[in-house]
XYZ file of C-alpha atoms in Angstrom:
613
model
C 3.576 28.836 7.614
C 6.249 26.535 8.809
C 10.199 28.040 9.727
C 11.685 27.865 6.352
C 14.414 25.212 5.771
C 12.918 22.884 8.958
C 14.276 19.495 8.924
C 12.631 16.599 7.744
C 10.127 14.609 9.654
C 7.097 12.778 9.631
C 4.992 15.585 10.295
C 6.892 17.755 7.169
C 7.173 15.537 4.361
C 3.675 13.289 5.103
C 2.617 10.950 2.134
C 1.153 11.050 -1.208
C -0.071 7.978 -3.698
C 1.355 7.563 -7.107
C -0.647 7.582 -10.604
C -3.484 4.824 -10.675
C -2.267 2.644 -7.559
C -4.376 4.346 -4.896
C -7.681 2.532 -5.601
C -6.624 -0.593 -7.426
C -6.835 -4.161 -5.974
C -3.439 -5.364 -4.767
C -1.270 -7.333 -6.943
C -1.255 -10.025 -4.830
C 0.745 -12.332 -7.547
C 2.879 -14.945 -6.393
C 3.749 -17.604 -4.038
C 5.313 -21.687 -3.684
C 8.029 -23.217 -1.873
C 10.147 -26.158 -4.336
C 12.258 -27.385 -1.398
C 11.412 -30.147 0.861
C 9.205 -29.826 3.836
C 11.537 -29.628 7.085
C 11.726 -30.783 9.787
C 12.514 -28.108 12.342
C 15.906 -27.354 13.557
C 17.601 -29.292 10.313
C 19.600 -26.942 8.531
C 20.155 -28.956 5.293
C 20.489 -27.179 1.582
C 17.747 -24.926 0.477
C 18.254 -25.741 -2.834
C 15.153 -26.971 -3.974
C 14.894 -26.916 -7.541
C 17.492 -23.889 -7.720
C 19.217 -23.868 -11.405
C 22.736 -25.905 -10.981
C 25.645 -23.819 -10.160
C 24.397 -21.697 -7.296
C 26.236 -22.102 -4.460
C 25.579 -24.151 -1.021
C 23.215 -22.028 1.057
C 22.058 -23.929 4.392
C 18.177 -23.538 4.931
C 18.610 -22.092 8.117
C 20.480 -19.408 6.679
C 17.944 -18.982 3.772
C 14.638 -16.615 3.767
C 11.696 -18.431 2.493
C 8.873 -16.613 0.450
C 5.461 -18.109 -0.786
C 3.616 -15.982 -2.821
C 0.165 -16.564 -4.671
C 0.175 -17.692 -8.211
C 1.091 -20.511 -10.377
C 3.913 -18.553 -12.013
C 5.946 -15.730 -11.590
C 4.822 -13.319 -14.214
C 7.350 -10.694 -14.474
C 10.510 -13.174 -14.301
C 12.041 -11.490 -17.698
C 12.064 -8.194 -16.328
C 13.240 -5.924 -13.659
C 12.535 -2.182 -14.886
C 10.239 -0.549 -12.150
C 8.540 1.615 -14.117
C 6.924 -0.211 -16.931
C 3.412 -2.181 -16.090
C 3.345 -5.398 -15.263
C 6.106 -5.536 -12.190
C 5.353 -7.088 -9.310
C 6.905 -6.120 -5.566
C 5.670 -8.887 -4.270
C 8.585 -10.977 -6.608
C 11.315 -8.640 -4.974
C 11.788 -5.463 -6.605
C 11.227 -3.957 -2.609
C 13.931 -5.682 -1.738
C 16.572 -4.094 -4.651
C 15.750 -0.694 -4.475
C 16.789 1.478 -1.533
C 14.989 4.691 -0.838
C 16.536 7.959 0.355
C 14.135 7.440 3.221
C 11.681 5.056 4.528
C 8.477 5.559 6.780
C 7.011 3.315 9.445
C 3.448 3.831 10.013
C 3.392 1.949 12.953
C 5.935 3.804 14.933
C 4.892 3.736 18.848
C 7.216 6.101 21.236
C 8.924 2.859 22.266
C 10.018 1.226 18.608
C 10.377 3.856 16.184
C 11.882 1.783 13.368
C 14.453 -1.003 13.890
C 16.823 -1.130 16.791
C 20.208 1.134 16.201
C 19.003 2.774 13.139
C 17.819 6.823 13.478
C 14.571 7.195 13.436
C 12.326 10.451 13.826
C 8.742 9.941 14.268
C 8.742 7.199 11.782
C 11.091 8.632 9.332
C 14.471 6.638 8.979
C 17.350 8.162 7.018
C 18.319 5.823 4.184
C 20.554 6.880 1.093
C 19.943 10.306 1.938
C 20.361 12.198 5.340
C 18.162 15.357 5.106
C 15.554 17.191 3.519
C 15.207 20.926 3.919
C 12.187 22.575 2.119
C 12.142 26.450 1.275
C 9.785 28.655 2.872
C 7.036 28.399 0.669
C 7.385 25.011 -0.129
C 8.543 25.406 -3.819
C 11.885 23.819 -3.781
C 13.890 21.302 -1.450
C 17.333 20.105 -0.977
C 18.377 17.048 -0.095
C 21.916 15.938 1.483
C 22.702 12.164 0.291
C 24.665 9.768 2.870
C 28.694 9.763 1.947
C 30.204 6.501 0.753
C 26.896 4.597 -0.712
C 27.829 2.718 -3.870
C 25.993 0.987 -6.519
C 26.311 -3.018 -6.063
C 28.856 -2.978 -9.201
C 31.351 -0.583 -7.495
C 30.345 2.479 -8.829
C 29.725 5.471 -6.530
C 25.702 6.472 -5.726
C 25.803 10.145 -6.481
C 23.034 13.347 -6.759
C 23.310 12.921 -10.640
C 21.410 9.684 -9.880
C 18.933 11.521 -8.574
C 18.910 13.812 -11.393
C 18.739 11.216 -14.096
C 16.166 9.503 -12.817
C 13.996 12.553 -12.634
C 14.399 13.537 -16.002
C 14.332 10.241 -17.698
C 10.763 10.215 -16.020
C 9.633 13.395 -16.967
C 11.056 12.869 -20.293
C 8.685 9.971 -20.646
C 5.533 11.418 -19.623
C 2.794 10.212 -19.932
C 4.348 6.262 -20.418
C 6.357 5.383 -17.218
C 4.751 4.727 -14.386
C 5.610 7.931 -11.348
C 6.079 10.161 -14.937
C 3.180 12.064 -15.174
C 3.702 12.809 -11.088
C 6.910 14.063 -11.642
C 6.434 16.387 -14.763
C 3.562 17.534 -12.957
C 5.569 18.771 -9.971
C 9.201 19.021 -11.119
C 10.827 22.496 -12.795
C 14.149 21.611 -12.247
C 16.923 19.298 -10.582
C 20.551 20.504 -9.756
C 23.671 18.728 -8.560
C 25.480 21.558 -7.042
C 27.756 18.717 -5.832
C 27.360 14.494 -5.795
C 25.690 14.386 -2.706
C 23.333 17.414 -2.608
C 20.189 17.752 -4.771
C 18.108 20.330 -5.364
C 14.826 20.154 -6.801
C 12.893 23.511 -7.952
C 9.222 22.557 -8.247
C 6.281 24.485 -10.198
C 4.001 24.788 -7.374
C 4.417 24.508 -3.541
C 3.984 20.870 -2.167
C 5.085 20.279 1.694
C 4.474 16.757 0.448
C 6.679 15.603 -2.242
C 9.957 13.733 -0.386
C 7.587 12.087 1.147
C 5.463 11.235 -1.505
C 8.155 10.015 -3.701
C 11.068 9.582 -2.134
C 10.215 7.919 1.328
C 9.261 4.268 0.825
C 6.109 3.066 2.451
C 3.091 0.851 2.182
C 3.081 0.514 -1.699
C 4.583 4.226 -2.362
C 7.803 5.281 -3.699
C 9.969 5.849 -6.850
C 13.228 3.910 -7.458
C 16.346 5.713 -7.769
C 18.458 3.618 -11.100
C 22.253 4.335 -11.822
C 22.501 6.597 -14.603
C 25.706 4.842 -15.827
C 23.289 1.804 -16.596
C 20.225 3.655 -18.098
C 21.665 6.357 -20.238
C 22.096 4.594 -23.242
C 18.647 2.498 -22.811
C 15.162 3.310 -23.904
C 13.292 3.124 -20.606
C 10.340 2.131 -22.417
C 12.153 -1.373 -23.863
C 14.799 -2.044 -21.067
C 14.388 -4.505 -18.873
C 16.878 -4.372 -16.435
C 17.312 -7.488 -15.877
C 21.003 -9.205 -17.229
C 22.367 -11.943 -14.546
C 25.530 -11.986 -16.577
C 25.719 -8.758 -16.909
C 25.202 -8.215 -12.924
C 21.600 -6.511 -14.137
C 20.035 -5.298 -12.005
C 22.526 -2.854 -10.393
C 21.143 -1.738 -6.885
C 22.569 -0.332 -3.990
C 20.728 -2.912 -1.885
C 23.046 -5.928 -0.476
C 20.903 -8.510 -2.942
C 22.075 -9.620 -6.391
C 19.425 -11.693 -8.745
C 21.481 -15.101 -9.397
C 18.403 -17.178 -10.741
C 15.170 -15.816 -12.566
C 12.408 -18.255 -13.771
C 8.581 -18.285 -13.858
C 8.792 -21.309 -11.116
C 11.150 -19.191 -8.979
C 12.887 -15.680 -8.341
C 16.638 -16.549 -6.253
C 18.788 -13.350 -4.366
C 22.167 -14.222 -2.759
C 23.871 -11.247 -0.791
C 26.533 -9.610 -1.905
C 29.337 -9.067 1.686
C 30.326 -5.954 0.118
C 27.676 -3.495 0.572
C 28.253 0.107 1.462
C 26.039 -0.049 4.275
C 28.264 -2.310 6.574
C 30.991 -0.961 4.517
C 30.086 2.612 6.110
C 29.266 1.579 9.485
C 25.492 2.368 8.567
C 24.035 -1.009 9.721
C 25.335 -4.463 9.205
C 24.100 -6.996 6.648
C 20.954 -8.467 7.119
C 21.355 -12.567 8.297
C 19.694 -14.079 5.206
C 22.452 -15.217 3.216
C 19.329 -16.201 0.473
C 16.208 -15.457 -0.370
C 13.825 -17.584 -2.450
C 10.748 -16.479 -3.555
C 8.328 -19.003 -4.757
C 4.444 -18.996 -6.273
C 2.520 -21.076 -4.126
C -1.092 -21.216 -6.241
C -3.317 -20.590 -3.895
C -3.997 -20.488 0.131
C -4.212 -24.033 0.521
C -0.425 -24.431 -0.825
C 0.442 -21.633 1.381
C -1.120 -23.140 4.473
C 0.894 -26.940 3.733
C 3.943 -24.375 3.179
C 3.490 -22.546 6.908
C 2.366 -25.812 8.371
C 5.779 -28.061 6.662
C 7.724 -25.073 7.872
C 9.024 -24.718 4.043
C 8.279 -21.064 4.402
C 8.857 -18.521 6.537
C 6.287 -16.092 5.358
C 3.208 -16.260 2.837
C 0.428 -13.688 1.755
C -1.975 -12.860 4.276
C -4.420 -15.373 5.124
C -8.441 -15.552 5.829
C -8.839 -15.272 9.977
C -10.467 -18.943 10.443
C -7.196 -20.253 7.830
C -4.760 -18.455 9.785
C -6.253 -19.419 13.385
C -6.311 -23.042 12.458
C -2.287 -22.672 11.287
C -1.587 -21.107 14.685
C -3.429 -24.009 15.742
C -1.744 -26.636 14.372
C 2.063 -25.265 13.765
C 3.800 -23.755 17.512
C 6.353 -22.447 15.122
C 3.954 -19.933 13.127
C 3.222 -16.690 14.939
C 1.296 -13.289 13.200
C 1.736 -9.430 14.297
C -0.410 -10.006 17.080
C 0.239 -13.850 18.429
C -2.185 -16.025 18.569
C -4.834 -13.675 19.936
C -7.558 -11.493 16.915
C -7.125 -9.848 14.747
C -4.017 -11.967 14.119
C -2.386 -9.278 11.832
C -1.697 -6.090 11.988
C -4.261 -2.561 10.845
C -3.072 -2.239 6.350
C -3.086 1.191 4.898
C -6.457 -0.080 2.439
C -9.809 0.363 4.929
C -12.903 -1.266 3.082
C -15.876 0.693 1.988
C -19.129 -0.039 -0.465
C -18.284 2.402 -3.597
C -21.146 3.682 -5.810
C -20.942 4.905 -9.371
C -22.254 8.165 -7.831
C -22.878 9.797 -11.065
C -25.787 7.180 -11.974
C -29.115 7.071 -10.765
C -30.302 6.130 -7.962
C -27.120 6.334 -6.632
C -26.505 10.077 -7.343
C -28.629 10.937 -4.757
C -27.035 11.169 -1.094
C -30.501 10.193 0.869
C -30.409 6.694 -1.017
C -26.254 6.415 -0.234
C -27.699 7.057 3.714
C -30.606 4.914 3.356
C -28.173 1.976 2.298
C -25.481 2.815 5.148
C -28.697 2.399 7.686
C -29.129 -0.769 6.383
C -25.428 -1.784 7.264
C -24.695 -3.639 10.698
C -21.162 -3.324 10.631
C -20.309 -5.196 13.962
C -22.422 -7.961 12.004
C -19.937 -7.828 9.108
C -17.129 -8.220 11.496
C -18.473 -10.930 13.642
C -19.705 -13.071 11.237
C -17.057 -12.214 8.211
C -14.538 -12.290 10.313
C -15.286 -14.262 12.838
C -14.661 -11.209 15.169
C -11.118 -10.703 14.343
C -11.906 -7.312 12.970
C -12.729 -3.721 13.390
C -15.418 -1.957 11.562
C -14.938 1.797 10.024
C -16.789 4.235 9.440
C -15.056 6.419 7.126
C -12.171 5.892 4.413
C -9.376 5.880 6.987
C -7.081 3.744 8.778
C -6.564 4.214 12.462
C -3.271 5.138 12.214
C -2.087 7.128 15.464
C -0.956 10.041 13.069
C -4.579 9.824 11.759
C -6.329 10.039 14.661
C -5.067 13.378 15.404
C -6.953 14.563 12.988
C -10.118 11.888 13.300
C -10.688 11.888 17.254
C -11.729 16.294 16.756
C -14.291 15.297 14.172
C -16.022 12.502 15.761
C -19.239 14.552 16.225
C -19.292 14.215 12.532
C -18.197 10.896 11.846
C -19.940 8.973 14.932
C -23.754 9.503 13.438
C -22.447 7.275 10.380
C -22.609 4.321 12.970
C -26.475 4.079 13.144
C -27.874 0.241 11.907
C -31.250 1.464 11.880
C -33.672 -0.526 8.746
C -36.920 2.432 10.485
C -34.411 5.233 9.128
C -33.879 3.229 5.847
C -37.636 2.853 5.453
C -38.461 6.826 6.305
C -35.552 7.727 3.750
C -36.733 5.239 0.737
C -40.676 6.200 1.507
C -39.833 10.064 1.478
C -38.658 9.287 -1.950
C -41.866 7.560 -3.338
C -40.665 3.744 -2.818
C -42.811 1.467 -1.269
C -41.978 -2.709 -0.562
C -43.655 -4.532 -3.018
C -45.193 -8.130 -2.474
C -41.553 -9.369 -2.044
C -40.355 -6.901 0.391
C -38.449 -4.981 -2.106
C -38.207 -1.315 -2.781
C -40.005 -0.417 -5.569
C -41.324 2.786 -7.341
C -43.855 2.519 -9.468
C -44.076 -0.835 -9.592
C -40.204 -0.778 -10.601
C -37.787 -2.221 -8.391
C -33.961 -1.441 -8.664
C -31.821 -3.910 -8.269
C -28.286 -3.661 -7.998
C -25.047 -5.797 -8.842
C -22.205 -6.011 -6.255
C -18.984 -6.227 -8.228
C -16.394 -7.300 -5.859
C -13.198 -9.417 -5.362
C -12.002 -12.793 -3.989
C -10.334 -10.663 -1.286
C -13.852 -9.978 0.116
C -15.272 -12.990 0.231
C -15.834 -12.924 3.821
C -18.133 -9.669 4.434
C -19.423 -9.942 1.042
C -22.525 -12.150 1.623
C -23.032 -10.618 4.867
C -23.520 -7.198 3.455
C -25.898 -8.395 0.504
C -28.116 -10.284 3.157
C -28.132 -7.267 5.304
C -29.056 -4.727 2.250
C -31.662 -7.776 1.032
C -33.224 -7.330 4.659
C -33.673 -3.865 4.706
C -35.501 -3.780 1.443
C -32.995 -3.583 -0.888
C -32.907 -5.716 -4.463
C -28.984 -6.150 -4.040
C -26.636 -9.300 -5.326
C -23.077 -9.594 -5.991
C -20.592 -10.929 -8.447
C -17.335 -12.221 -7.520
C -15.669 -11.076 -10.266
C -11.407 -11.638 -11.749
C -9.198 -9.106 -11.303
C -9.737 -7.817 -14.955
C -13.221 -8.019 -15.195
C -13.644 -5.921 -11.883
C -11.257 -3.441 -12.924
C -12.748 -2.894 -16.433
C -16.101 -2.091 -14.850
C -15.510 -0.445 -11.739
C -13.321 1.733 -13.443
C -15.227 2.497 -16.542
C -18.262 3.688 -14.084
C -20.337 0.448 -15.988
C -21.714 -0.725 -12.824
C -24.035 -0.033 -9.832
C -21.837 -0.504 -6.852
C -18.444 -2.457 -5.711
C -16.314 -3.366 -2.545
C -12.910 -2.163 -2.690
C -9.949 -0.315 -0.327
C -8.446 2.884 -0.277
C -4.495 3.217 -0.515
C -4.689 6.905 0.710
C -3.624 8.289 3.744
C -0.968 7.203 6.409
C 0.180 10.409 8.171
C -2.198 13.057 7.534
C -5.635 13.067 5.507
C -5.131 15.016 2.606
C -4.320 12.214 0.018
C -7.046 9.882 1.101
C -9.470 13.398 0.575
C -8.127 13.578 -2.629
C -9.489 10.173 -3.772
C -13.000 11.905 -4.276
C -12.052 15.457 -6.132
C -13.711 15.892 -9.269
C -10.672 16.366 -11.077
C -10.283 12.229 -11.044
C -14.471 11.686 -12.311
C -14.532 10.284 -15.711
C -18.421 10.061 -17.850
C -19.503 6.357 -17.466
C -18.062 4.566 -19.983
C -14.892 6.429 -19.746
C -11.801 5.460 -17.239
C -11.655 7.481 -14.506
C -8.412 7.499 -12.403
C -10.336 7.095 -9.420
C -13.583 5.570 -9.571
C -15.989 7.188 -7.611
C -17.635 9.590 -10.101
C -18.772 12.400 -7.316
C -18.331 16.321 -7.587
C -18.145 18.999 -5.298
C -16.626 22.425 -6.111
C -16.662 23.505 -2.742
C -15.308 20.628 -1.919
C -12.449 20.322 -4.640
C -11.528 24.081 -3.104
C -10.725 23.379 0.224
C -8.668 19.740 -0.618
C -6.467 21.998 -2.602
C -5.660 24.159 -0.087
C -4.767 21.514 2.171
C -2.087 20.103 -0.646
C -0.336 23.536 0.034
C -0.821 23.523 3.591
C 2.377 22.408 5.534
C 0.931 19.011 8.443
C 2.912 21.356 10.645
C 0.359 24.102 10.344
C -2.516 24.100 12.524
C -4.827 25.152 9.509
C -4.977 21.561 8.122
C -6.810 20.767 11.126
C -9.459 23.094 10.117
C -9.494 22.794 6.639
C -10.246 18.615 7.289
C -13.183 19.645 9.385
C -13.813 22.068 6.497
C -13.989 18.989 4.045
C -15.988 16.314 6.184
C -18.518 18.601 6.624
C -19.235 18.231 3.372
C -17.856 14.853 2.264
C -19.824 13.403 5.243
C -23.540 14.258 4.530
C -22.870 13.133 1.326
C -21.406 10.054 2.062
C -19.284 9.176 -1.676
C -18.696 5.539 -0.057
C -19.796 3.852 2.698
C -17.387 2.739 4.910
C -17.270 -1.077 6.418
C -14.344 -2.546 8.033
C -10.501 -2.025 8.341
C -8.156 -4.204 6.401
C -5.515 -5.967 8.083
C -2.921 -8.535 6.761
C -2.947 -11.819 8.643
C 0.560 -13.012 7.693
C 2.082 -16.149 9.100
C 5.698 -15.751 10.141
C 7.600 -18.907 11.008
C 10.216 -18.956 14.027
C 11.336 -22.254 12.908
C 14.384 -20.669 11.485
C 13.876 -17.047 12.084
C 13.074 -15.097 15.133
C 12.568 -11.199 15.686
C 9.913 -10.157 13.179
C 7.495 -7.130 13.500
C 4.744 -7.151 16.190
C 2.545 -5.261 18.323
C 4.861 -5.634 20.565
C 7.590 -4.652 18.127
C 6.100 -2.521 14.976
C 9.606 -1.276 14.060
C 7.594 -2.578 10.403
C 5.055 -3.859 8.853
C 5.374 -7.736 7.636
C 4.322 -7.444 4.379
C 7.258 -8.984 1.723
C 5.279 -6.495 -1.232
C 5.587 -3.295 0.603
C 8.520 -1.729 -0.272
C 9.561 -1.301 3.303
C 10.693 -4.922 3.590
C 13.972 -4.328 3.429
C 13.830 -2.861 7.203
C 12.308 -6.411 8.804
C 14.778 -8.357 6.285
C 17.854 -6.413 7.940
C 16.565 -6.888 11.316
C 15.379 -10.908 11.665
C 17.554 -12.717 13.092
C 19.185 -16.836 12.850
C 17.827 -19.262 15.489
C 21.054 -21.652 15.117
């Protein structure tokens, strides 16, 4: 067991996935620039078709944000914790986090320059963490002088409120059901210390809840706002009231489905403090852009500085054509940087054939993933194996297991053949598995998103034998059946793990497996109490003990010969960034972030771009 009290770090507060957002498709909603294309270097109004009234902001002064859609969708509202809230329309960029996490951290850029930063970990509205020995409480010391964007002070009863208006509102509120789960009690012993009694050791909850990254975090609200609100009506959103209140430097001036405007506010306690100084925007605009032709014009016009991620032969023609537009890794593959959400074919593995781990094996022999890669993506790519993302804090714990993961990687359509014969199947006059004279063919369901591997994979399955098709289905329609368990197989990420492997294990207890026809929270419909066993002991295992390590190898040993999912490529997020107006965004060379406008660690690469003129 870890010293008791340690402070925090990456390796003691790791990461955890809220209710129902760990398998789900990303809300990728949002995107369109109204203002005129540019020509580079003229700094005219960004106005655009911003309401009358706003004040003058130069465009060279103003951060520009396509997003896809034709409208923005949550324009009325601002309340994080009722459905239907998009990040990607700001709400990352509003709510400050007691801390924040950079998965990319390299020895050399920890987070962004001049701000404390240990092993990814950076201090926000809150300075420490100390857990108890056995895990079962923590207290947390809040930064002095942090103040709510209307003046009022940021304080532990905050914290407090926040907690129990949640739990109060089980199961409704989005992060409720994690927090009556976990929380027994929350004390104020004074307005900046908080201490938070839980019901059952977790070496993972700061960092599950209360450090920001990838899509993961719950919002802190000012009690003196909320108190007299029903969180399951309010929406938080008042612009002449000043609603929202944040403690972020950006105040909501203009809300509309065409368009989402912030201004900052000069008198923010973090410059007020000494913390850090304002970020440069003076603006930002976020726009829907329909679709990634619009957001190609917008990168090529330099009307935006930053869109959605883009397909690797869009992006490489935009690089191409536009000096100006640059990605996480230049103008060299994979021309984005390695997302938390690696790829894999999912199987309702409660249905037959399916059920049974030989035909899961027989299907993954079928599988050239170099193929998928080359020809999906053009080579700007990398292939997986298992549910993963090479993360460096990852591979700690993937490199030792290799001798288990490595046989995974074997294209070979003679062990696909010796599997499907062992099990009575012979090709029938069509080259088709059969049995009996019965084929069984199986539907695909998968997204937009994947429309680059997709009819790779389906060829390559057709190949080996295998009856398989696909449907490109909406976002509703796919999430109605792959989560109901009414269909064969689907393509879809995993929003797991970024620091150590237990949440991304966790995807596949039995706990989560609905019946077929039922909503499961997780949608892969495989059980193993053995299994279930030792994943729970690693949610009560401290990263910092050396046990974990075993107690992973514990779990592939079992996960991997029966293979739940097969695993196909990484995800990465092509995203163009334009230097037209704004230089010093995230890179290889530079991951003090990830790009991404929708992950709530946005705020870090807003504060830190900086003005070419």
């Amino acid at each position: 067991m870890a010293e008791a009290s340690s402070r925090f770090s990456r390796r003691r507060l790791l990461h955890g996935v809220a209710q129902g957002i760990a398998w789900s498709a990303p809300a990728m909603a949002l995107a369109s620039c109204t203002t005129t294309p540019g020509t580079p270097g003229a700094p005219g109004p960004a106005q655009g078709n911003a309401p009358a009234g706003l004040k003058q902001v130069p465009r060279n002064r103003t951060l520009v944000l396509g997003i896809t859609g034709t409208s923005l969708t949550d324009f009325q509202t601002f309340n994080p914790y009722l459905p239907g809230i998009a990040t990607s329309t700001g709400y990352p960029y509003c709510f400050e986090p007691l801390f924040y996490y950079n998965a990319f951290h390299t020895p050399q850029a920890c987070g962004p320059e001049g701000m404390t930063c240990d092993e990814g970990v950076i201090p926000w509205l809150a300075e420490a963490a100390d857990y108890n020995e056995d895990f079962t409480g923590v207290t947390i010391r809040l930064r002095d002088g942090v103040t709510w964007n209307d003046g009022n002070p940021f304080t532990a009863a905050d914290v407090a409120f926040t907690f129990a208006m949640l739990r109060d509102n089980a199961p409704k509120l989005t992060w409720s059901v994690d927090l009556d789960t976990w929380v027994q009690e929350v004390t104020t012993p004074d307005d900046h210390t908080v201490e938070i009694a839980l019901k059952n050791p977790n070496p993972r909850f700061v960092f599950s809840y209360l450090t920001f990254h990838m899509d993961i975090g719950i919002p802190i609200v000012p009690e003196h706002v909320w108190k007299d609100q029903d969180p399951n009506k309010f929406t938080f959103l008042d612009i002449d009231k000043g609603w929202p209140v944040t403690t972020s430097p950006w105040k909501i001036v203009a809300s509309s489905q065409r368009q989402r405007i912030y201004d900052r506010s000069d008198d923010w306690w973090g410059e007020r403090t000494g913390f850090t100084d304002l970020p440069a925007p003076e603006r930002i605009m976020v726009l829907p852009g329909t679709d990634e032709t619009k957001m190609v014009q917008m990168s090529l016009n330099n009307e935006a500085d930053l869109t959605i991620d883009l397909r690797p032969n869009t992006i490489k023609s935009v690089l191409q054509q536009n000096e100006a537009v640059t990605t996480w890794t230049g103008d060299q593959p994979p021309y984005g940087y390695l997302d938390w959400w690696p790829i894999s074919l999912g199987f309702n593995d409660s249905k037959a054939p399916f059920d049974d781990p030989e035909i899961r094996w027989a299907i993954n022999h079928a599988i050239d993933r170099r193929q998928l890669v080359d020809l999906g993506y053009q080579g700007a790519g990398q292939p997986t194996l298992l549910p993963f993302p090479n993360y460096p804090a990852l591979l700690e714990y993937l490199d030792p297991i290799k001798d288990l993961s490595d046989p995974i990687d074997d294209h070979a359509p003679d062990k696909t053949a010796e599997i499907m014969q062992g099990k009575g199947y012979e090709k029938d006059g069509k080259g088709f598995w059969a049995k009996d004279g019965t084929r069984f063919p199986f539907v695909i369901y998968t997204l937009i998103l994947f429309q680059d591997i997709t009819p790779v994979l389906v060829q390559q399955l057709r190949k080996a034998g295998f009856d398989a098709s696909f449907k490109q289905a909406t976002g509703p329609d796919f999430d109605e059946h792959v989560s109901t368990g009414n269909m064969d197989a689907f393509i879809l990420g995993h929003g797991g793990s970024v620091s150590d492997p237990y949440f991304t294990l966790r995807l596949y207890q039995s706990r989560y497996a609905a019946p077929t026809g039922e909503r499961g929270t997780y949608p892969y419909r495989w059980s193993n109490k053995e299994y279930d066993r030792i994943v729970d002991e690693m949610g009560t295992t401290s990263p910092e003990d050396p046990k974990l390590h075993d107690l992973f190898r514990q779990a592939m040993e079992i996960w991997v010969p029966a293979m739940p999912d097969i695993g196909l490529v990484q995800w990465f997020h092509r995203i163009p960034t334009n230097t037209t107006y704004w230089t010093n965004w995230p890179s290889a060379d530079n991951p003090y972030i990830n790009t991404a406008y929708w992950h709530r660690t946005s705020p870090l690469w807003i504060h830190s771009i900086k003005p070419t003129q």
